Amino acid sequence: MTKIIGIVNQKGGVGKTTTAVNLAAYIGKKRKKVLVIDLDPQGNATSGLGVDKGDIEQTSYDMLVNDVDAADIIVESSAANVDIIPTNINLAGAEIELVSAMSREQILKNAIASVVEDYDYVIIDCPPSLGILTINALTAAEYLIVPIQGEYYALEGLTQLIDTINIVKKKLNPDISLLGVVLTMFNLRTSLSRQVKEDVDDYFGKKVFKTIVPRNVRLAEAPSYGMSIYDYDKNSKGAKAYEALANEVMRKLK
Ligand SMILES: Nc1ncnc2c1ncn2[C@@H]1O[C@H](COP(=O)(O)OP(=O)(O)OP(=O)(O)O)[C@@H](O)[C@H]1O
Ligand SMILES: [Mg+2]
């Protein structure tokens, strides 16, 4: 059975894309077939996985709005065993164009139905909003991973996210569940990071992944080379963290 995981947090810059890309890369490295779906008009997962945004003919926009087959949009990424449904800024139009579409929340789920079985894991990188694109991801996914930035007062906004997940669970997708929250850009030496960890542990309990992703400059550099952290610097602290996270995710989903 294919595991479909959405990486979601409406707050910007918390490490969603870094988590989507590197989780995919490490799961791919374990010889599992992975499909990444870039659902953010910024297209950071697309470029971060080595696909030139200027070069792609069709994107997730064409799949969602123009009914193009997912199979015709999928391309190989720079990471082993990882394919991607890429995107670019055209996808920004979908937020508006899908508002009046029929069953607009189910479009992604239906569009990928014919390809999901070709993969062991599907990982959806969400935009920093709770708009129609994210709702589509929540409707298509079975599991959610929520990255929380360790250097920012984190719990603000999370109640809105949890409320949204609960509404989707009730009305659109009873199968959705929170796989876990992962602390990112973390620096345990700062009292702010320690405070964030304490709050997140209190709030989410066992749902907090044991792996904590540290702030690591190699993780920030890798995307400009279109590489996952495994391909860019597999000995870095960031690489070790994402390898451990991938192991945890795969163990939980066995
Ligand atoms: N652990 C880390 N250490 C250092 N830099 C990081 C780390 N994780 C992410 N970054 C950097 O922080 C920035 C934000 O990360 P990322 O793009 O993954 O967040 P995001 O939640 O996807 O953002 P957005 O909401 O804009 O899509 C990027 O420049 C990324 O390279
Ligand atoms: Mg992103």
PDB file of C-alpha atoms and ligand atoms in Angstrom:
ATOM      1  CA  MET A   1       0.000   0.000   0.000  1.00  0.00           C
ATOM      2  CA  THR A   2       1.300   3.423  -0.966  1.00  0.00           C
ATOM      3  CA  LYS A   3       1.889   5.794   1.926  1.00  0.00           C
ATOM      4  CA  ILE A   4       0.789   9.326   1.099  1.00  0.00           C
ATOM      5  CA  ILE A   5       2.300  11.970   3.370  1.00  0.00           C
ATOM      6  CA  GLY A   6       1.534  15.697   3.376  1.00  0.00           C
ATOM      7  CA  ILE A   7       4.130  18.103   4.785  1.00  0.00           C
ATOM      8  CA  VAL A   8       2.062  20.934   6.157  1.00  0.00           C
ATOM      9  CA  ASN A   9       2.272  24.130   8.209  1.00  0.00           C
ATOM     10  CA  GLN A  10       0.715  27.380   7.086  1.00  0.00           C
ATOM     11  CA  LYS A  11       3.564  29.303   8.634  1.00  0.00           C
ATOM     12  CA  GLY A  12       6.224  30.168   6.074  1.00  0.00           C
ATOM     13  CA  GLY A  13       9.861  29.163   6.297  1.00  0.00           C
ATOM     14  CA  VAL A  14       9.552  26.441   8.938  1.00  0.00           C
ATOM     15  CA  GLY A  15      11.321  23.734   6.931  1.00  0.00           C
ATOM     16  CA  LYS A  16       8.474  22.085   4.988  1.00  0.00           C
ATOM     17  CA  THR A  17      10.309  21.903   1.687  1.00  0.00           C
ATOM     18  CA  THR A  18      13.641  20.961   3.262  1.00  0.00           C
ATOM     19  CA  THR A  19      11.837  18.140   5.044  1.00  0.00           C
ATOM     20  CA  ALA A  20       9.904  17.000   1.950  1.00  0.00           C
ATOM     21  CA  VAL A  21      13.002  16.932  -0.267  1.00  0.00           C
ATOM     22  CA  ASN A  22      15.359  15.241   2.167  1.00  0.00           C
ATOM     23  CA  LEU A  23      12.852  12.775   3.541  1.00  0.00           C
ATOM     24  CA  ALA A  24      12.139  11.759  -0.067  1.00  0.00           C
ATOM     25  CA  ALA A  25      15.845  11.427  -0.812  1.00  0.00           C
ATOM     26  CA  TYR A  26      16.555   9.197   2.175  1.00  0.00           C
ATOM     27  CA  ILE A  27      13.503   7.024   1.599  1.00  0.00           C
ATOM     28  CA  GLY A  28      14.578   6.712  -2.048  1.00  0.00           C
ATOM     29  CA  LYS A  29      18.032   5.723  -0.913  1.00  0.00           C
ATOM     30  CA  LYS A  30      16.422   2.781   0.905  1.00  0.00           C
ATOM     31  CA  ARG A  31      15.296   1.546  -2.517  1.00  0.00           C
ATOM     32  CA  LYS A  32      11.711   2.620  -2.092  1.00  0.00           C
ATOM     33  CA  LYS A  33      10.049   4.421  -4.972  1.00  0.00           C
ATOM     34  CA  VAL A  34       9.044   7.953  -4.019  1.00  0.00           C
ATOM     35  CA  LEU A  35       6.920  10.572  -5.763  1.00  0.00           C
ATOM     36  CA  VAL A  36       7.204  14.168  -4.565  1.00  0.00           C
ATOM     37  CA  ILE A  37       4.326  16.473  -5.465  1.00  0.00           C
ATOM     38  CA  ASP A  38       5.244  20.147  -5.438  1.00  0.00           C
ATOM     39  CA  LEU A  39       2.065  21.951  -4.457  1.00  0.00           C
ATOM     40  CA  ASP A  40       3.691  25.307  -3.704  1.00  0.00           C
ATOM     41  CA  PRO A  41       3.773  27.926  -6.491  1.00  0.00           C
ATOM     42  CA  GLN A  42       7.223  28.954  -5.221  1.00  0.00           C
ATOM     43  CA  GLY A  43       8.440  25.644  -6.673  1.00  0.00           C
ATOM     44  CA  ASN A  44      11.191  25.195  -4.106  1.00  0.00           C
ATOM     45  CA  ALA A  45      10.885  21.411  -3.999  1.00  0.00           C
ATOM     46  CA  THR A  46      11.084  21.373  -7.801  1.00  0.00           C
ATOM     47  CA  SER A  47      14.331  23.339  -7.984  1.00  0.00           C
ATOM     48  CA  GLY A  48      15.669  21.750  -4.797  1.00  0.00           C
ATOM     49  CA  LEU A  49      15.404  18.356  -6.467  1.00  0.00           C
ATOM     50  CA  GLY A  50      17.293  19.511  -9.518  1.00  0.00           C
ATOM     51  CA  VAL A  51      14.436  20.269 -11.905  1.00  0.00           C
ATOM     52  CA  ASP A  52      14.772  23.584 -13.759  1.00  0.00           C
ATOM     53  CA  LYS A  53      11.544  25.548 -13.227  1.00  0.00           C
ATOM     54  CA  GLY A  54      12.057  27.410 -16.503  1.00  0.00           C
ATOM     55  CA  ASP A  55      12.420  24.187 -18.421  1.00  0.00           C
ATOM     56  CA  ILE A  56       9.313  22.248 -17.472  1.00  0.00           C
ATOM     57  CA  GLU A  57       6.506  22.068 -19.985  1.00  0.00           C
ATOM     58  CA  GLN A  58       3.708  20.947 -17.710  1.00  0.00           C
ATOM     59  CA  THR A  59       3.299  21.322 -13.991  1.00  0.00           C
ATOM     60  CA  SER A  60       1.004  20.393 -11.155  1.00  0.00           C
ATOM     61  CA  TYR A  61      -1.091  23.356 -12.352  1.00  0.00           C
ATOM     62  CA  ASP A  62      -1.881  21.557 -15.609  1.00  0.00           C
ATOM     63  CA  MET A  63      -2.797  18.445 -13.671  1.00  0.00           C
ATOM     64  CA  LEU A  64      -5.143  20.296 -11.309  1.00  0.00           C
ATOM     65  CA  VAL A  65      -6.676  22.882 -13.619  1.00  0.00           C
ATOM     66  CA  ASN A  66      -6.313  21.494 -17.170  1.00  0.00           C
ATOM     67  CA  ASP A  67      -6.932  17.837 -16.377  1.00  0.00           C
ATOM     68  CA  VAL A  68      -3.591  16.680 -17.801  1.00  0.00           C
ATOM     69  CA  ASP A  69      -2.659  13.106 -16.755  1.00  0.00           C
ATOM     70  CA  ALA A  70      -0.291  12.942 -13.807  1.00  0.00           C
ATOM     71  CA  ALA A  71       1.786  10.361 -15.711  1.00  0.00           C
ATOM     72  CA  ASP A  72       2.516  12.951 -18.413  1.00  0.00           C
ATOM     73  CA  ILE A  73       3.814  15.468 -15.866  1.00  0.00           C
ATOM     74  CA  ILE A  74       6.040  13.285 -13.707  1.00  0.00           C
ATOM     75  CA  VAL A  75       9.782  13.738 -14.236  1.00  0.00           C
ATOM     76  CA  GLU A  76      12.844  12.191 -12.625  1.00  0.00           C
ATOM     77  CA  SER A  77      14.543  14.202  -9.902  1.00  0.00           C
ATOM     78  CA  SER A  78      18.224  14.441  -9.011  1.00  0.00           C
ATOM     79  CA  ALA A  79      17.691  12.016  -6.119  1.00  0.00           C
ATOM     80  CA  ALA A  80      17.814   8.245  -6.643  1.00  0.00           C
ATOM     81  CA  ASN A  81      14.384   6.586  -6.890  1.00  0.00           C
ATOM     82  CA  VAL A  82      12.616   9.933  -6.494  1.00  0.00           C
ATOM     83  CA  ASP A  83      10.264  11.277  -9.177  1.00  0.00           C
ATOM     84  CA  ILE A  84       8.496  14.608  -8.970  1.00  0.00           C
ATOM     85  CA  ILE A  85       5.383  16.354 -10.165  1.00  0.00           C
ATOM     86  CA  PRO A  86       7.060  19.753 -10.551  1.00  0.00           C
ATOM     87  CA  THR A  87       5.586  23.182 -10.404  1.00  0.00           C
ATOM     88  CA  ASN A  88       6.278  26.827 -11.048  1.00  0.00           C
ATOM     89  CA  ILE A  89       4.586  30.140 -10.408  1.00  0.00           C
ATOM     90  CA  ASN A  90       1.682  29.266 -12.758  1.00  0.00           C
ATOM     91  CA  LEU A  91       0.257  27.248  -9.884  1.00  0.00           C
ATOM     92  CA  ALA A  92      -0.548  30.495  -8.055  1.00  0.00           C
ATOM     93  CA  GLY A  93      -3.521  30.845 -10.415  1.00  0.00           C
ATOM     94  CA  ALA A  94      -4.988  27.596  -9.149  1.00  0.00           C
ATOM     95  CA  GLU A  95      -5.898  29.126  -5.773  1.00  0.00           C
ATOM     96  CA  ILE A  96      -8.387  31.319  -7.648  1.00  0.00           C
ATOM     97  CA  GLU A  97      -9.349  29.076 -10.550  1.00  0.00           C
ATOM     98  CA  LEU A  98     -10.228  26.110  -8.367  1.00  0.00           C
ATOM     99  CA  VAL A  99     -12.618  28.080  -6.165  1.00  0.00           C
ATOM    100  CA  SER A 100     -15.532  27.435  -8.497  1.00  0.00           C
ATOM    101  CA  ALA A 101     -14.482  23.955  -9.651  1.00  0.00           C
ATOM    102  CA  MET A 102     -16.629  20.894  -8.987  1.00  0.00           C
ATOM    103  CA  SER A 103     -15.463  18.827  -5.990  1.00  0.00           C
ATOM    104  CA  ARG A 104     -12.600  21.246  -5.789  1.00  0.00           C
ATOM    105  CA  GLU A 105     -11.129  19.684  -2.628  1.00  0.00           C
ATOM    106  CA  GLN A 106     -10.805  16.250  -4.255  1.00  0.00           C
ATOM    107  CA  ILE A 107      -9.041  17.279  -7.457  1.00  0.00           C
ATOM    108  CA  LEU A 108      -5.541  16.272  -6.368  1.00  0.00           C
ATOM    109  CA  LYS A 109      -6.708  12.967  -4.902  1.00  0.00           C
ATOM    110  CA  ASN A 110      -8.465  12.053  -8.143  1.00  0.00           C
ATOM    111  CA  ALA A 111      -5.664  13.332 -10.348  1.00  0.00           C
ATOM    112  CA  ILE A 112      -2.974  11.169  -8.745  1.00  0.00           C
ATOM    113  CA  ALA A 113      -5.123   8.049  -8.296  1.00  0.00           C
ATOM    114  CA  SER A 114      -3.776   6.479 -11.483  1.00  0.00           C
ATOM    115  CA  VAL A 115      -0.097   6.852 -10.499  1.00  0.00           C
ATOM    116  CA  VAL A 116       0.091   6.390  -6.723  1.00  0.00           C
ATOM    117  CA  GLU A 117       0.310   2.616  -6.996  1.00  0.00           C
ATOM    118  CA  ASP A 118       3.579   2.941  -8.893  1.00  0.00           C
ATOM    119  CA  TYR A 119       5.164   4.313  -5.714  1.00  0.00           C
ATOM    120  CA  ASP A 120       5.859   3.196  -2.161  1.00  0.00           C
ATOM    121  CA  TYR A 121       5.674   6.750  -0.827  1.00  0.00           C
ATOM    122  CA  VAL A 122       4.094   9.959  -2.076  1.00  0.00           C
ATOM    123  CA  ILE A 123       5.250  13.149  -0.333  1.00  0.00           C
ATOM    124  CA  ILE A 124       3.323  16.371  -0.873  1.00  0.00           C
ATOM    125  CA  ASP A 125       5.069  19.693  -0.219  1.00  0.00           C
ATOM    126  CA  CYS A 126       2.421  22.258   0.765  1.00  0.00           C
ATOM    127  CA  PRO A 127       2.458  26.043   0.397  1.00  0.00           C
ATOM    128  CA  PRO A 128       2.491  28.298   3.478  1.00  0.00           C
ATOM    129  CA  SER A 129      -1.262  28.818   3.617  1.00  0.00           C
ATOM    130  CA  LEU A 130      -4.460  26.959   4.413  1.00  0.00           C
ATOM    131  CA  GLY A 131      -5.976  27.694   1.007  1.00  0.00           C
ATOM    132  CA  ILE A 132      -7.431  25.318  -1.539  1.00  0.00           C
ATOM    133  CA  LEU A 133      -4.052  23.789  -2.475  1.00  0.00           C
ATOM    134  CA  THR A 134      -3.337  22.747   1.104  1.00  0.00           C
ATOM    135  CA  ILE A 135      -6.907  21.492   1.516  1.00  0.00           C
ATOM    136  CA  ASN A 136      -6.348  19.337  -1.577  1.00  0.00           C
ATOM    137  CA  ALA A 137      -3.196  17.928   0.020  1.00  0.00           C
ATOM    138  CA  LEU A 138      -5.057  17.202   3.278  1.00  0.00           C
ATOM    139  CA  THR A 139      -7.758  15.434   1.284  1.00  0.00           C
ATOM    140  CA  ALA A 140      -5.319  13.333  -0.754  1.00  0.00           C
ATOM    141  CA  ALA A 141      -2.963  12.380   2.097  1.00  0.00           C
ATOM    142  CA  GLU A 142      -3.287   9.718   4.731  1.00  0.00           C
ATOM    143  CA  TYR A 143      -0.542  10.997   7.006  1.00  0.00           C
ATOM    144  CA  LEU A 144       0.690  14.458   7.928  1.00  0.00           C
ATOM    145  CA  ILE A 145       4.050  15.665   9.110  1.00  0.00           C
ATOM    146  CA  VAL A 146       4.142  19.145  10.638  1.00  0.00           C
ATOM    147  CA  PRO A 147       7.568  20.808  10.817  1.00  0.00           C
ATOM    148  CA  ILE A 148       7.923  23.312  13.633  1.00  0.00           C
ATOM    149  CA  GLN A 149      10.755  25.774  13.655  1.00  0.00           C
ATOM    150  CA  GLY A 150      12.746  25.612  16.864  1.00  0.00           C
ATOM    151  CA  GLU A 151      13.752  29.246  16.841  1.00  0.00           C
ATOM    152  CA  TYR A 152      10.380  30.791  16.810  1.00  0.00           C
ATOM    153  CA  TYR A 153       7.551  30.861  19.248  1.00  0.00           C
ATOM    154  CA  ALA A 154       5.961  27.841  17.678  1.00  0.00           C
ATOM    155  CA  LEU A 155       2.529  27.067  19.013  1.00  0.00           C
ATOM    156  CA  GLU A 156       0.869  30.202  17.714  1.00  0.00           C
ATOM    157  CA  GLY A 157      -1.059  29.284  14.583  1.00  0.00           C
ATOM    158  CA  LEU A 158      -0.934  25.583  15.274  1.00  0.00           C
ATOM    159  CA  THR A 159      -4.409  25.514  16.771  1.00  0.00           C
ATOM    160  CA  GLN A 160      -5.713  26.894  13.472  1.00  0.00           C
ATOM    161  CA  LEU A 161      -3.866  24.126  11.632  1.00  0.00           C
ATOM    162  CA  ILE A 162      -5.238  21.441  13.963  1.00  0.00           C
ATOM    163  CA  ASP A 163      -8.772  22.850  13.578  1.00  0.00           C
ATOM    164  CA  THR A 164      -8.422  22.731   9.797  1.00  0.00           C
ATOM    165  CA  ILE A 165      -7.156  19.140   9.903  1.00  0.00           C
ATOM    166  CA  ASN A 166     -10.130  18.184  12.089  1.00  0.00           C
ATOM    167  CA  ILE A 167     -12.622  19.782   9.703  1.00  0.00           C
ATOM    168  CA  VAL A 168     -11.048  17.977   6.741  1.00  0.00           C
ATOM    169  CA  LYS A 169     -11.108  14.722   8.702  1.00  0.00           C
ATOM    170  CA  LYS A 170     -14.800  15.151   9.420  1.00  0.00           C
ATOM    171  CA  LYS A 171     -15.995  16.350   6.031  1.00  0.00           C
ATOM    172  CA  LEU A 172     -13.542  15.211   3.387  1.00  0.00           C
ATOM    173  CA  ASN A 173     -11.029  12.605   4.488  1.00  0.00           C
ATOM    174  CA  PRO A 174     -11.714  10.424   7.539  1.00  0.00           C
ATOM    175  CA  ASP A 175      -8.409   8.587   6.944  1.00  0.00           C
ATOM    176  CA  ILE A 176      -6.150  11.534   7.667  1.00  0.00           C
ATOM    177  CA  SER A 177      -3.936  11.382  10.733  1.00  0.00           C
ATOM    178  CA  LEU A 178      -1.009  13.264  12.184  1.00  0.00           C
ATOM    179  CA  LEU A 179       2.081  11.087  11.786  1.00  0.00           C
ATOM    180  CA  GLY A 180       4.175  13.482  13.784  1.00  0.00           C
ATOM    181  CA  VAL A 181       5.649  16.916  14.325  1.00  0.00           C
ATOM    182  CA  VAL A 182       9.322  17.495  13.716  1.00  0.00           C
ATOM    183  CA  LEU A 183      11.424  20.228  15.244  1.00  0.00           C
ATOM    184  CA  THR A 184      13.576  21.945  12.626  1.00  0.00           C
ATOM    185  CA  MET A 185      16.307  24.607  12.592  1.00  0.00           C
ATOM    186  CA  PHE A 186      16.886  23.726  16.159  1.00  0.00           C
ATOM    187  CA  ASN A 187      19.638  24.962  18.446  1.00  0.00           C
ATOM    188  CA  LEU A 188      19.408  23.367  21.878  1.00  0.00           C
ATOM    189  CA  ARG A 189      21.890  25.841  23.282  1.00  0.00           C
ATOM    190  CA  THR A 190      19.386  28.654  23.042  1.00  0.00           C
ATOM    191  CA  SER A 191      16.791  28.963  25.751  1.00  0.00           C
ATOM    192  CA  LEU A 192      14.188  29.783  23.090  1.00  0.00           C
ATOM    193  CA  SER A 193      14.729  26.427  21.364  1.00  0.00           C
ATOM    194  CA  ARG A 194      14.558  24.612  24.704  1.00  0.00           C
ATOM    195  CA  GLN A 195      11.325  26.425  25.537  1.00  0.00           C
ATOM    196  CA  VAL A 196       9.842  25.566  22.131  1.00  0.00           C
ATOM    197  CA  LYS A 197      10.747  21.901  22.650  1.00  0.00           C
ATOM    198  CA  GLU A 198       9.116  21.847  26.059  1.00  0.00           C
ATOM    199  CA  ASP A 199       5.908  23.423  24.733  1.00  0.00           C
ATOM    200  CA  VAL A 200       5.773  21.134  21.709  1.00  0.00           C
ATOM    201  CA  ASP A 201       6.326  18.054  23.905  1.00  0.00           C
ATOM    202  CA  ASP A 202       3.548  19.171  26.263  1.00  0.00           C
ATOM    203  CA  TYR A 203       1.145  19.803  23.416  1.00  0.00           C
ATOM    204  CA  PHE A 204       1.897  16.869  21.093  1.00  0.00           C
ATOM    205  CA  GLY A 205       3.315  14.248  23.469  1.00  0.00           C
ATOM    206  CA  LYS A 206       4.164  11.032  21.635  1.00  0.00           C
ATOM    207  CA  LYS A 207       3.520  12.628  18.267  1.00  0.00           C
ATOM    208  CA  VAL A 208       6.848  14.461  18.430  1.00  0.00           C
ATOM    209  CA  PHE A 209       9.526  12.740  16.355  1.00  0.00           C
ATOM    210  CA  LYS A 210      12.602  11.798  18.388  1.00  0.00           C
ATOM    211  CA  THR A 211      14.779  13.186  15.633  1.00  0.00           C
ATOM    212  CA  ILE A 212      15.460  16.897  15.961  1.00  0.00           C
ATOM    213  CA  VAL A 213      16.793  18.670  12.875  1.00  0.00           C
ATOM    214  CA  PRO A 214      19.528  21.115  13.906  1.00  0.00           C
ATOM    215  CA  ARG A 215      20.238  24.400  12.216  1.00  0.00           C
ATOM    216  CA  ASN A 216      22.856  23.401   9.684  1.00  0.00           C
ATOM    217  CA  VAL A 217      24.151  25.616   6.904  1.00  0.00           C
ATOM    218  CA  ARG A 218      24.683  22.663   4.554  1.00  0.00           C
ATOM    219  CA  LEU A 219      20.904  22.109   4.523  1.00  0.00           C
ATOM    220  CA  ALA A 220      20.429  25.699   3.392  1.00  0.00           C
ATOM    221  CA  GLU A 221      23.118  25.437   0.697  1.00  0.00           C
ATOM    222  CA  ALA A 222      22.034  22.177  -0.937  1.00  0.00           C
ATOM    223  CA  PRO A 223      18.921  23.516  -2.768  1.00  0.00           C
ATOM    224  CA  SER A 224      20.904  26.004  -4.826  1.00  0.00           C
ATOM    225  CA  TYR A 225      22.787  23.039  -6.289  1.00  0.00           C
ATOM    226  CA  GLY A 226      19.528  21.182  -6.939  1.00  0.00           C
ATOM    227  CA  MET A 227      20.640  18.410  -4.627  1.00  0.00           C
ATOM    228  CA  SER A 228      19.299  16.661  -1.569  1.00  0.00           C
ATOM    229  CA  ILE A 229      21.506  16.815   1.505  1.00  0.00           C
ATOM    230  CA  TYR A 230      22.513  13.195   0.853  1.00  0.00           C
ATOM    231  CA  ASP A 231      23.946  14.094  -2.535  1.00  0.00           C
ATOM    232  CA  TYR A 232      25.349  17.436  -1.390  1.00  0.00           C
ATOM    233  CA  ASP A 233      27.045  16.509   1.901  1.00  0.00           C
ATOM    234  CA  LYS A 234      26.046  13.197   3.391  1.00  0.00           C
ATOM    235  CA  ASN A 235      28.379  13.633   6.366  1.00  0.00           C
ATOM    236  CA  SER A 236      26.814  16.867   7.557  1.00  0.00           C
ATOM    237  CA  LYS A 237      24.744  17.068  10.724  1.00  0.00           C
ATOM    238  CA  GLY A 238      21.719  17.944   8.626  1.00  0.00           C
ATOM    239  CA  ALA A 239      22.163  14.787   6.563  1.00  0.00           C
ATOM    240  CA  LYS A 240      22.397  12.598   9.650  1.00  0.00           C
ATOM    241  CA  ALA A 241      19.239  14.179  11.027  1.00  0.00           C
ATOM    242  CA  TYR A 242      17.192  13.613   7.883  1.00  0.00           C
ATOM    243  CA  GLU A 243      18.458  10.053   7.596  1.00  0.00           C
ATOM    244  CA  ALA A 244      17.306   9.430  11.176  1.00  0.00           C
ATOM    245  CA  LEU A 245      13.961  11.092  10.479  1.00  0.00           C
ATOM    246  CA  ALA A 246      13.433   8.942   7.372  1.00  0.00           C
ATOM    247  CA  ASN A 247      14.152   5.830   9.449  1.00  0.00           C
ATOM    248  CA  GLU A 248      11.653   6.937  12.069  1.00  0.00           C
ATOM    249  CA  VAL A 249       8.983   7.640   9.456  1.00  0.00           C
ATOM    250  CA  MET A 250       9.511   4.297   7.741  1.00  0.00           C
ATOM    251  CA  ARG A 251       9.406   2.456  11.064  1.00  0.00           C
ATOM    252  CA  LYS A 252       6.153   4.159  12.029  1.00  0.00           C
ATOM    253  CA  LEU A 253       4.553   3.258   8.710  1.00  0.00           C
ATOM    254  CA  LYS A 254       5.635  -0.358   8.543  1.00  0.00           C
TER     255      LYS A 254
HETATM  256  N1  LIG B   1      17.736  22.814   9.523  1.00  0.00           N
HETATM  257  C1  LIG B   1      18.026  23.882   8.770  1.00  0.00           C
HETATM  258  N2  LIG B   1      19.190  24.557   8.968  1.00  0.00           N
HETATM  259  C2  LIG B   1      19.493  25.662   8.236  1.00  0.00           C
HETATM  260  N3  LIG B   1      18.694  26.154   7.285  1.00  0.00           N
HETATM  261  C3  LIG B   1      17.527  25.533   7.036  1.00  0.00           C
HETATM  262  C4  LIG B   1      17.121  24.370   7.768  1.00  0.00           C
HETATM  263  N4  LIG B   1      15.913  23.982   7.320  1.00  0.00           N
HETATM  264  C5  LIG B   1      15.568  24.846   6.355  1.00  0.00           C
HETATM  265  N5  LIG B   1      16.524  25.800   6.181  1.00  0.00           N
HETATM  266  C6  LIG B   1      16.476  26.955   5.278  1.00  0.00           C
HETATM  267  O1  LIG B   1      15.477  27.830   5.765  1.00  0.00           O
HETATM  268  C7  LIG B   1      14.692  28.351   4.710  1.00  0.00           C
HETATM  269  C8  LIG B   1      13.238  27.909   4.883  1.00  0.00           C
HETATM  270  O2  LIG B   1      13.188  26.497   4.792  1.00  0.00           O
HETATM  271  P1  LIG B   1      12.114  25.780   3.840  1.00  0.00           P
HETATM  272  O3  LIG B   1      12.108  26.392   2.491  1.00  0.00           O
HETATM  273  O4  LIG B   1      12.347  24.325   3.935  1.00  0.00           O
HETATM  274  O5  LIG B   1      10.793  26.171   4.619  1.00  0.00           O
HETATM  275  P2  LIG B   1       9.281  26.114   4.098  1.00  0.00           P
HETATM  276  O6  LIG B   1       8.433  25.874   5.297  1.00  0.00           O
HETATM  277  O7  LIG B   1       9.167  25.162   2.966  1.00  0.00           O
HETATM  278  O8  LIG B   1       9.091  27.590   3.552  1.00  0.00           O
HETATM  279  P3  LIG B   1       7.813  28.119   2.722  1.00  0.00           P
HETATM  280  O9  LIG B   1       6.721  28.220   3.710  1.00  0.00           O
HETATM  281  O10 LIG B   1       8.252  29.436   2.165  1.00  0.00           O
HETATM  282  O11 LIG B   1       7.534  27.112   1.653  1.00  0.00           O
HETATM  283  C9  LIG B   1      15.333  27.846   3.429  1.00  0.00           C
HETATM  284  O12 LIG B   1      16.240  28.800   2.968  1.00  0.00           O
HETATM  285  C10 LIG B   1      16.056  26.579   3.862  1.00  0.00           C
HETATM  286  O13 LIG B   1      17.175  26.289   3.049  1.00  0.00           O
HETATM  287 MG    MG B   2       8.395  25.417   1.041  1.00  0.00          MG
END
